[in-house]
């Protein structure tokens, strides 16, 4: 393949460029080799990324073994969990676009010939997809891997346990001593949260789409297996460069549909909808919410993994990981797509077996006959809304109730913890969308509070914000149009009846059209909540959720 880095180093006019590179220790022989960017997202304040320095070192060993020169560079990586429940959460989704831009800039400015990208967490993995698609030079991803599950008196725990335990403590079900013990034992070490949240959903989909080596998606952060995959990835990137195997030969509509299919079978995060839409935009591939729902209707939910199932991610890894799940879905996938192995998905899956049918169920006896995510429409969400139906109790898949309206997440959370929410009500949280938030913050603190307060089977929540991948319960987000744009959610009043029918994919505000028209005439958009900085720029230019918050 063309050596892009020659533009930096060849000819007498590039003597100063070479001199600068020699100051880093490069030799004449190095100038003959391809320059490989190692895009690391290591961070000391993100548990999912704190171990990536070691994986980057392993990748660089592989690159040198394969005949390349590695250059490690860095970009930001925010932790959703640490940013949860306060103003920091407004920065999380916007960081996705900024990370993609920063990768594009550093790779193109330095004319790297190929890249290895290390990422683990919720927005950083899809940001890497976006940059890889945009750059279209040989690329391979190393996802950092899940954290080991927490433990509490023999029970395996995942992160929402602490937030849910708060409500249970207020109800007298958990002592303060138990609450503190849960906190101490919940996160035992590095890695992304040990459930099928957004981080692990996107990491698994990275493998499904052929951007990482087989087994990478569920290999845990502390395993030597992950180090071996990192080294092999470093070696493999040179083969991809030699063959000229670019992302555009891997990422097409079939790869995207395979990812959607797998996400439905995994019980993946609702955030994968936003991120796959954003990736499709980078690839100039038309993709709509309807495609997600069509695939969901024909794809069973078969992964018994938290938060929608029983086991942490470690159970899925032991059962055979992503390949074992895909092996149950063969007739629903395009198996002829290429992957970074240089082989097709069909070839990668040869000989794969399900090692634990209690974790990965058969198509004949799934956890649910439909996929994990459903797309709803109706008079409250004419542009669409998203729900993780695999995490909703069968008891409340259909629900009609009076609205309790809140204009902020904080006020809703206080009402839940203050015992002010009655069974049967439907909480409405608005002005938390991409523009109104701004940044479309997650409502995890409220959803976890509902579970902890024992309301997950009697109270629903609808919002123009979004949810954590760890969310469970009847929580509907991504409502379009958002309140800031004057969508119907901006016109809801306390006591209005809302009708939710997930099986029929409906979300309706049971208020006469004439009344809504009267309310609309007296409504005006509130000023943006920010007046300066990156969030102001984001709020002024971001697209709606059904377009991926581009």
Coordinates of C-alpha atoms in Angstrom, one line a residue:
X1 CA 0.0 0.0 0.0
X2 CA 1.0 3.6 -0.5
X3 CA 3.3 4.8 2.3
X4 CA 1.6 8.0 3.4
X5 CA 4.5 8.9 5.7
X6 CA 6.8 9.4 2.8
X7 CA 5.2 12.8 2.4
X8 CA 6.8 13.7 5.8
X9 CA 10.3 12.3 5.3
X10 CA 11.2 12.0 1.6
X11 CA 13.4 14.5 -0.3
X12 CA 15.8 17.2 0.6
X13 CA 13.0 19.6 1.4
X14 CA 12.1 17.3 4.3
X15 CA 15.5 17.5 6.0
X16 CA 14.1 19.4 9.0
X17 CA 11.2 16.9 9.3
X18 CA 13.7 14.0 9.4
X19 CA 15.9 15.9 11.9
X20 CA 13.0 16.3 14.3
X21 CA 12.2 12.5 14.0
X22 CA 15.9 11.7 14.5
X23 CA 15.6 13.6 17.8
X24 CA 13.2 10.9 18.9
X25 CA 15.8 8.2 18.2
X26 CA 14.8 7.2 14.6
X27 CA 17.4 5.8 12.2
X28 CA 17.7 5.6 8.5
X29 CA 16.2 2.1 8.5
X30 CA 13.2 3.4 10.4
X31 CA 12.4 5.8 7.6
X32 CA 12.0 2.8 5.3
X33 CA 9.3 1.3 7.5
X34 CA 5.6 2.2 7.7
X35 CA 4.7 4.6 10.5
X36 CA 2.0 3.2 12.7
X37 CA 0.0 5.5 15.0
X38 CA -0.9 3.9 18.3
X39 CA -3.9 6.0 19.4
X40 CA -4.2 5.5 23.1
X41 CA -7.0 6.8 25.3
X42 CA -5.2 6.0 28.6
X43 CA -6.4 8.0 31.6
X44 CA -5.7 7.9 35.3
X45 CA -9.3 8.9 36.2
X46 CA -11.1 6.3 34.1
X47 CA -11.1 2.7 35.4
X48 CA -11.8 1.4 31.9
X49 CA -8.7 3.1 30.5
X50 CA -6.2 3.1 33.4
X51 CA -4.6 -0.1 32.2
X52 CA -4.3 0.8 28.5
X53 CA -0.6 1.8 28.8
X54 CA 0.3 -1.8 29.2
X55 CA -1.8 -2.9 26.3
X56 CA -0.3 -0.1 24.1
X57 CA 3.2 -1.4 25.0
X58 CA 2.2 -4.9 23.9
X59 CA 0.8 -3.5 20.7
X60 CA 4.0 -1.6 20.0
X61 CA 6.0 -4.8 20.5
X62 CA 3.8 -6.4 17.9
X63 CA 4.2 -3.5 15.5
X64 CA 8.0 -3.7 15.8
X65 CA 7.9 -7.4 15.3
X66 CA 5.8 -6.9 12.2
X67 CA 8.2 -4.4 10.7
X68 CA 6.7 -1.0 11.6
X69 CA 7.6 2.0 13.6
X70 CA 5.0 2.7 16.4
X71 CA 4.2 6.2 17.6
X72 CA 1.9 6.4 20.6
X73 CA -0.3 9.4 21.0
X74 CA -3.1 10.2 23.4
X75 CA -6.6 11.7 23.5
X76 CA -9.3 12.2 26.2
X77 CA -11.4 9.5 27.7
X78 CA -14.2 10.5 30.1
X79 CA -15.9 8.0 32.5
X80 CA -19.7 8.0 32.4
X81 CA -19.9 6.5 35.9
X82 CA -17.8 9.2 37.5
X83 CA -19.6 11.9 35.6
X84 CA -23.0 10.4 36.5
X85 CA -25.7 12.4 38.3
X86 CA -24.1 15.9 38.1
X87 CA -23.3 18.6 35.5
X88 CA -20.3 16.6 34.2
X89 CA -22.7 14.2 32.5
X90 CA -23.6 16.9 30.0
X91 CA -20.0 16.7 28.7
X92 CA -20.0 12.9 28.0
X93 CA -21.9 12.5 24.7
X94 CA -20.4 15.7 23.2
X95 CA -16.9 14.2 24.0
X96 CA -17.6 11.5 21.4
X97 CA -17.5 13.9 18.5
X98 CA -14.5 15.8 20.0
X99 CA -12.5 12.5 20.4
X100 CA -13.3 11.5 16.8
X101 CA -12.1 14.9 15.6
X102 CA -8.9 14.7 17.7
X103 CA -8.0 11.3 16.3
X104 CA -8.6 12.5 12.7
X105 CA -6.3 15.5 13.3
X106 CA -3.4 13.7 14.9
X107 CA -3.4 10.9 12.3
X108 CA -3.7 13.1 9.3
X109 CA -1.2 15.8 10.6
X110 CA 1.4 13.1 11.1
X111 CA 0.5 11.1 7.9
X112 CA 0.5 7.8 9.7
X113 CA 0.3 4.9 7.3
X114 CA -2.0 2.8 9.6
X115 CA -3.4 3.0 13.1
X116 CA -4.0 0.8 16.2
X117 CA -6.7 2.4 18.4
X118 CA -7.1 1.5 22.1
X119 CA -10.4 2.3 23.7
X120 CA -12.7 0.9 26.3
X121 CA -15.6 3.1 27.4
X122 CA -19.0 4.3 26.3
X123 CA -18.2 7.2 24.0
X124 CA -14.6 6.5 23.3
X125 CA -15.2 3.2 21.4
X126 CA -17.8 4.7 19.0
X127 CA -15.6 7.8 18.6
X128 CA -12.9 5.5 17.4
X129 CA -15.3 3.9 14.9
X130 CA -16.1 7.3 13.5
X131 CA -12.5 8.4 13.2
X132 CA -11.5 5.1 11.6
X133 CA -14.3 5.4 9.0
X134 CA -13.5 9.0 8.3
X135 CA -9.7 8.4 7.8
X136 CA -10.0 5.2 5.8
X137 CA -6.5 4.0 6.3
X138 CA -5.7 0.5 7.6
X139 CA -6.9 0.3 11.2
X140 CA -7.4 -2.2 14.0
X141 CA -9.0 -1.7 17.4
X142 CA -8.0 -3.1 20.8
X143 CA -10.9 -2.7 23.2
X144 CA -9.7 -2.6 26.8
X145 CA -12.0 -5.3 28.2
X146 CA -14.5 -5.6 31.1
X147 CA -13.7 -5.2 34.8
X148 CA -14.1 -8.4 36.9
X149 CA -17.5 -8.4 38.6
X150 CA -17.9 -7.2 42.2
X151 CA -18.8 -9.5 45.0
X152 CA -21.1 -9.2 48.0
X153 CA -21.6 -12.3 50.2
X154 CA -21.4 -14.7 47.3
X155 CA -23.4 -12.6 44.8
X156 CA -21.7 -11.2 41.7
X157 CA -22.5 -7.5 41.4
X158 CA -22.3 -4.9 38.6
X159 CA -22.1 -1.1 39.0
X160 CA -25.8 -0.1 39.3
X161 CA -25.9 -2.2 42.5
X162 CA -24.6 0.8 44.5
X163 CA -27.2 3.3 43.1
X164 CA -30.0 0.8 43.6
X165 CA -28.8 0.0 47.1
X166 CA -29.2 3.7 48.1
X167 CA -32.9 3.4 47.5
X168 CA -33.1 0.1 49.3
X169 CA -31.3 1.5 52.3
X170 CA -33.8 4.4 52.4
X171 CA -36.6 1.7 52.5
X172 CA -34.9 -0.2 55.3
X173 CA -34.1 -3.2 53.1
X174 CA -30.3 -2.7 53.4
X175 CA -28.3 -1.5 56.4
X176 CA -25.8 1.3 56.2
X177 CA -23.1 -1.3 56.9
X178 CA -24.2 -3.4 53.9
X179 CA -24.4 -0.3 51.8
X180 CA -20.8 0.5 52.6
X181 CA -19.7 -3.1 52.0
X182 CA -21.3 -3.1 48.6
X183 CA -19.5 0.2 47.7
X184 CA -16.1 -1.2 48.8
X185 CA -16.5 -4.5 46.8
X186 CA -18.3 -3.3 43.7
X187 CA -15.4 -2.4 41.4
X188 CA -12.4 -4.7 42.1
X189 CA -10.0 -3.4 39.5
X190 CA -9.4 -2.0 36.0
X191 CA -11.8 -2.4 33.0
X192 CA -15.1 -1.3 31.7
X193 CA -18.2 -1.9 33.9
X194 CA -18.8 -5.6 34.1
X195 CA -22.2 -5.8 32.4
X196 CA -23.7 -5.3 28.9
X197 CA -23.7 -1.6 29.4
X198 CA -22.7 0.8 26.6
X199 CA -18.9 0.2 27.0
X200 CA -19.1 -3.6 26.6
X201 CA -22.0 -3.3 24.0
X202 CA -19.8 -1.2 21.8
X203 CA -16.7 -3.3 22.4
X204 CA -18.6 -6.4 21.4
X205 CA -20.0 -4.7 18.3
X206 CA -16.4 -3.6 17.4
X207 CA -15.6 -7.3 17.1
X208 CA -18.9 -8.1 15.3
X209 CA -18.1 -5.5 12.7
X210 CA -14.7 -6.9 12.1
X211 CA -12.6 -4.0 13.5
X212 CA -10.9 -6.1 16.3
X213 CA -9.5 -9.6 16.5
X214 CA -11.9 -12.5 17.5
X215 CA -12.2 -12.8 21.3
X216 CA -11.2 -9.1 21.9
X217 CA -14.7 -7.9 22.8
X218 CA -15.1 -9.9 26.0
X219 CA -11.5 -10.7 27.0
X220 CA -11.2 -9.1 30.4
X221 CA -8.9 -6.2 31.3
X222 CA -6.8 -8.2 33.8
X223 CA -6.4 -11.3 31.6
X224 CA -3.1 -12.2 29.9
X225 CA -5.3 -13.1 26.9
X226 CA -5.9 -9.4 26.4
X227 CA -2.2 -8.7 26.3
X228 CA -1.7 -11.4 23.7
X229 CA -4.5 -9.9 21.6
X230 CA -2.9 -6.5 21.8
X231 CA 0.4 -7.9 20.6
X232 CA -1.2 -9.9 17.8
X233 CA -3.1 -6.7 16.8
X234 CA 0.1 -4.9 16.5
X235 CA 1.5 -7.5 14.2
X236 CA -1.7 -7.7 12.2
X237 CA -1.9 -4.0 11.4
X238 CA 1.3 -4.5 9.3
X239 CA -0.4 -7.2 7.3
X240 CA -3.5 -5.0 6.8
X241 CA -1.2 -2.3 5.5
X242 CA 0.6 -4.6 3.2
X243 CA -2.7 -5.9 1.8
X244 CA -4.2 -2.4 1.6
X245 CA -7.2 -3.6 3.6
X246 CA -8.9 -0.4 4.5
X247 CA -12.0 0.1 6.8
X248 CA -14.1 0.9 3.7
X249 CA -13.6 -2.7 2.7
X250 CA -14.9 -3.9 6.1
X251 CA -17.5 -1.4 7.1
X252 CA -20.5 -1.4 4.9
X253 CA -24.3 -1.8 5.3
X254 CA -23.9 -5.5 5.9
X255 CA -21.4 -4.9 8.8
X256 CA -23.8 -2.3 10.3
X257 CA -26.8 -4.7 10.1
X258 CA -24.7 -7.5 11.6
X259 CA -23.9 -5.1 14.5
X260 CA -27.6 -4.2 15.0
X261 CA -28.5 -7.9 14.9
X262 CA -25.9 -8.8 17.5
X263 CA -26.9 -5.9 19.7
X264 CA -30.4 -7.1 19.8
X265 CA -29.3 -10.6 20.7
X266 CA -26.9 -9.3 23.4
X267 CA -29.5 -7.0 25.0
X268 CA -27.2 -4.2 24.2
X269 CA -27.3 -0.6 25.3
X270 CA -29.8 1.9 23.9
X271 CA -26.8 4.1 23.2
X272 CA -25.7 1.8 20.4
X273 CA -28.6 3.2 18.4
X274 CA -27.0 6.7 18.6
X275 CA -23.5 5.4 17.9
X276 CA -24.3 3.2 14.9
X277 CA -26.3 6.1 13.4
X278 CA -23.3 8.3 13.8
X279 CA -21.0 5.7 12.2
X280 CA -23.4 5.3 9.3
X281 CA -23.2 9.0 8.8
X282 CA -19.4 8.9 8.6
X283 CA -19.8 6.1 6.0
X284 CA -22.4 7.9 4.0
X285 CA -24.7 4.9 4.5
X286 CA -28.5 5.6 4.9
X287 CA -29.6 4.1 8.2
X288 CA -32.9 4.8 10.0
X289 CA -34.6 3.9 13.3
X290 CA -36.9 1.7 11.3
X291 CA -34.0 -0.6 10.5
X292 CA -33.3 -1.1 14.2
X293 CA -36.9 -2.1 14.8
X294 CA -37.2 -4.4 11.8
X295 CA -34.1 -6.3 12.9
X296 CA -35.3 -6.4 16.5
X297 CA -38.5 -8.0 15.5
X298 CA -36.7 -11.0 13.9
X299 CA -33.8 -11.3 16.3
X300 CA -34.3 -13.1 19.7
X301 CA -32.7 -11.9 22.9
X302 CA -30.5 -14.8 23.9
X303 CA -27.7 -13.4 26.2
X304 CA -28.5 -13.9 29.9
X305 CA -26.2 -11.1 30.9
X306 CA -26.7 -8.2 33.3
X307 CA -28.5 -5.7 33.4
X308 CA -31.1 -7.6 31.4
X309 CA -30.1 -11.1 32.6
X310 CA -28.4 -13.0 35.3
X311 CA -24.6 -13.1 34.6
X312 CA -21.9 -10.5 34.5
X313 CA -19.7 -10.2 31.3
X314 CA -17.4 -12.8 32.8
X315 CA -20.1 -15.3 32.2
X316 CA -20.3 -14.4 28.5
X317 CA -16.5 -14.6 28.1
X318 CA -16.5 -18.1 29.7
X319 CA -19.3 -19.1 27.4
X320 CA -17.3 -18.3 24.3
X321 CA -17.8 -14.6 23.9
X322 CA -18.9 -12.8 20.8
X323 CA -18.1 -15.7 18.4
X324 CA -20.4 -18.1 20.4
X325 CA -23.3 -15.6 20.2
X326 CA -22.8 -15.0 16.5
X327 CA -22.7 -18.8 15.9
X328 CA -26.3 -18.9 17.2
X329 CA -27.4 -16.2 14.7
X330 CA -25.8 -17.5 11.5
X331 CA -28.8 -17.3 9.2
X332 CA -29.5 -13.7 10.4
X333 CA -26.0 -12.4 9.5
X334 CA -24.1 -11.6 6.4
X335 CA -21.2 -14.0 6.9
X336 CA -19.2 -12.9 3.8
X337 CA -18.1 -9.5 5.2
X338 CA -14.4 -9.0 5.6
X339 CA -12.7 -8.5 9.0
X340 CA -9.3 -7.3 10.3
X341 CA -8.2 -11.0 10.3
X342 CA -8.1 -10.7 6.5
X343 CA -10.8 -13.4 6.5
X344 CA -14.5 -13.3 6.3
X345 CA -16.8 -13.5 9.3
X346 CA -17.8 -17.0 8.1
X347 CA -14.2 -18.2 8.3
X348 CA -13.7 -16.6 11.7
X349 CA -16.7 -18.5 13.1
X350 CA -15.6 -22.0 11.9
X351 CA -15.5 -24.4 14.7
X352 CA -16.9 -22.1 17.3
X353 CA -19.1 -23.6 20.1
X354 CA -21.3 -22.3 22.9
X355 CA -19.6 -23.3 26.1
X356 CA -22.6 -22.5 28.4
X357 CA -26.2 -22.6 27.1
X358 CA -27.3 -21.0 30.4
X359 CA -25.6 -17.8 29.4
X360 CA -26.0 -18.0 25.6
X361 CA -29.5 -19.4 25.0
X362 CA -30.6 -21.2 21.9
X363 CA -32.8 -19.5 19.3
X364 CA -35.5 -22.1 20.1
X365 CA -35.6 -21.1 23.8
X366 CA -34.6 -17.4 24.0
X367 CA -35.0 -15.2 26.9
X368 CA -37.4 -13.2 24.7
X369 CA -38.5 -13.7 21.2
X370 CA -37.6 -10.2 20.1
X371 CA -34.4 -8.2 20.4
X372 CA -33.3 -6.1 23.3
X373 CA -34.2 -2.7 21.8
X374 CA -37.6 -1.4 20.5
X375 CA -38.3 1.8 18.6
X376 CA -41.5 3.6 19.6
X377 CA -43.5 6.3 17.9
X378 CA -46.7 8.1 18.5
X379 CA -48.1 11.5 19.4
X380 CA -45.5 12.0 22.2
X381 CA -42.6 10.9 20.0
X382 CA -43.5 11.5 16.3
X383 CA -39.8 11.3 15.5
X384 CA -39.1 8.2 17.5
X385 CA -38.1 7.0 20.9
X386 CA -35.9 4.1 22.2
X387 CA -36.5 1.6 25.0
X388 CA -34.4 -1.4 26.2
X389 CA -37.3 -3.8 26.2
X390 CA -35.2 -6.7 27.3
X391 CA -34.8 -4.9 30.7
X392 CA -38.5 -4.2 31.2
X393 CA -40.7 -6.4 33.3
X394 CA -43.5 -8.2 31.3
X395 CA -45.9 -6.6 33.9
X396 CA -45.4 -3.1 32.6
X397 CA -44.8 -3.5 28.9
X398 CA -48.2 -1.9 28.5
X399 CA -48.9 1.1 30.8
X400 CA -51.2 4.0 30.9
X401 CA -50.8 6.5 33.6
X402 CA -50.8 10.2 34.7
X403 CA -47.7 12.3 33.9
X404 CA -45.5 13.7 36.6
X405 CA -43.5 16.4 34.8
X406 CA -39.9 17.5 35.7
X407 CA -37.7 19.9 33.7
X408 CA -34.5 18.5 35.2
X409 CA -33.1 15.2 36.2
X410 CA -32.2 16.5 39.7
X411 CA -35.8 17.5 40.6
X412 CA -37.0 14.1 39.4
X413 CA -34.5 12.2 41.5
X414 CA -35.3 14.2 44.6
X415 CA -39.0 13.4 44.1
X416 CA -38.2 9.6 43.8
X417 CA -36.0 9.5 46.9
X418 CA -38.6 11.8 48.7
X419 CA -41.3 9.2 48.3
X420 CA -43.3 11.6 46.2
X421 CA -43.9 9.3 43.2
X422 CA -47.0 7.1 43.3
X423 CA -47.3 3.6 41.7
X424 CA -48.9 3.9 38.2
X425 CA -47.5 7.4 37.4
X426 CA -45.3 8.1 34.4
X427 CA -42.3 10.4 35.1
X428 CA -41.5 12.9 32.3
X429 CA -38.1 14.4 32.3
X430 CA -37.6 17.0 29.6
X431 CA -35.2 19.7 28.4
X432 CA -32.4 17.1 28.7
X433 CA -32.0 16.4 25.0
X434 CA -29.0 17.0 22.8
X435 CA -29.7 20.8 22.7
X436 CA -31.8 21.2 25.8
X437 CA -29.4 19.3 28.2
X438 CA -27.2 20.2 26.5
X439 CA -25.4 17.0 25.7
X440 CA -28.3 14.6 26.3
X441 CA -27.3 13.4 29.8
X442 CA -28.1 10.0 31.1
X443 CA -30.9 9.6 33.6
X444 CA -29.3 6.7 35.4
X445 CA -29.5 8.2 38.8
X446 CA -33.3 8.4 38.5
X447 CA -33.7 4.9 36.9
X448 CA -31.6 3.3 39.6
X449 CA -33.6 5.2 42.3
X450 CA -36.8 3.8 40.9
X451 CA -35.4 0.2 41.1
X452 CA -34.1 0.9 44.6
X453 CA -37.4 2.3 45.8
X454 CA -39.3 -0.7 44.5
X455 CA -41.0 1.2 41.7
X456 CA -39.5 -0.5 38.6
X457 CA -42.6 -2.5 37.9
X458 CA -45.2 0.2 38.5
X459 CA -43.7 3.5 37.4
X460 CA -42.5 4.3 33.8
X461 CA -40.1 7.1 32.8
X462 CA -40.0 9.0 29.5
X463 CA -37.4 11.6 28.5
X464 CA -35.7 13.4 25.7
X465 CA -32.5 12.6 27.4
X466 CA -30.9 9.1 27.3
X467 CA -30.0 6.3 29.6
X468 CA -27.0 4.4 30.7
X469 CA -26.5 0.9 29.2
X470 CA -26.9 -0.4 32.8
X471 CA -30.5 1.0 33.0
X472 CA -33.3 -1.5 33.7
X473 CA -37.0 -0.9 34.0
X474 CA -39.6 0.8 31.8
X475 CA -37.4 3.7 30.7
X476 CA -38.0 5.3 27.3
X477 CA -35.5 7.9 26.0
X478 CA -34.3 9.7 22.9
X479 CA -37.7 11.3 22.4
X480 CA -37.7 13.3 19.1
X481 CA -38.4 16.1 18.7
X482 CA -36.9 17.1 22.1
X483 CA -38.5 19.7 24.3
X484 CA -36.0 22.4 23.4
X485 CA -37.2 22.1 19.7
X486 CA -40.8 22.4 20.8
X487 CA -41.7 18.7 20.6
X488 CA -44.9 17.4 22.2
X489 CA -42.9 16.5 25.3
X490 CA -42.6 20.2 26.0
X491 CA -46.4 20.5 26.2
X492 CA -47.1 17.8 28.7
X493 CA -48.7 18.9 32.0
X494 CA -49.0 17.1 35.3
X495 CA -52.0 14.7 35.2
X496 CA -52.0 14.3 31.4
X497 CA -52.5 10.6 30.5
X498 CA -49.6 8.9 28.7
X499 CA -50.1 5.5 27.0
X500 CA -47.1 3.2 26.5
X501 CA -47.5 0.0 24.5
X502 CA -44.1 -1.5 23.8
X503 CA -45.3 -4.6 21.9
X504 CA -47.2 -2.3 19.5
X505 CA -44.3 0.2 19.5
X506 CA -46.5 3.1 20.6
X507 CA -45.9 6.1 22.8
X508 CA -48.9 8.5 22.9
X509 CA -50.0 11.6 24.8
X510 CA -53.7 11.2 25.4
X511 CA -54.5 14.9 25.0
X512 CA -56.7 16.3 22.3
X513 CA -54.9 17.8 19.3
X514 CA -56.8 21.1 19.7
X515 CA -55.6 21.4 23.3
X516 CA -52.0 20.7 22.3
X517 CA -52.3 23.4 19.6
X518 CA -53.5 25.9 22.3
X519 CA -50.6 25.0 24.5
X520 CA -48.1 25.3 21.6
X521 CA -49.2 28.9 21.0
X522 CA -48.2 29.9 24.5
X523 CA -44.9 28.0 24.5
X524 CA -41.6 29.5 23.7
X525 CA -38.1 27.8 23.8
X526 CA -36.1 28.6 26.9
X527 CA -32.7 30.1 26.5
X528 CA -29.9 27.5 26.2
X529 CA -28.4 26.5 29.5
X530 CA -24.9 27.4 28.4
X531 CA -23.6 30.7 26.9
X532 CA -19.9 29.8 26.2
X533 CA -17.5 27.0 25.5
X534 CA -17.7 23.7 23.7
X535 CA -21.2 22.9 25.0
X536 CA -22.6 26.1 23.5
X537 CA -21.1 25.2 20.1
X538 CA -22.4 21.6 20.5
X539 CA -26.0 22.8 21.4
X540 CA -26.1 25.2 18.5
X541 CA -25.0 22.5 15.9
X542 CA -25.9 19.1 17.1
X543 CA -28.5 17.0 15.2
X544 CA -31.4 15.2 16.8
X545 CA -31.2 11.8 18.5
X546 CA -32.7 10.0 15.5
X547 CA -29.8 11.2 13.4
X548 CA -27.2 10.1 16.0
X549 CA -26.5 13.5 17.6
X550 CA -24.0 14.3 14.9

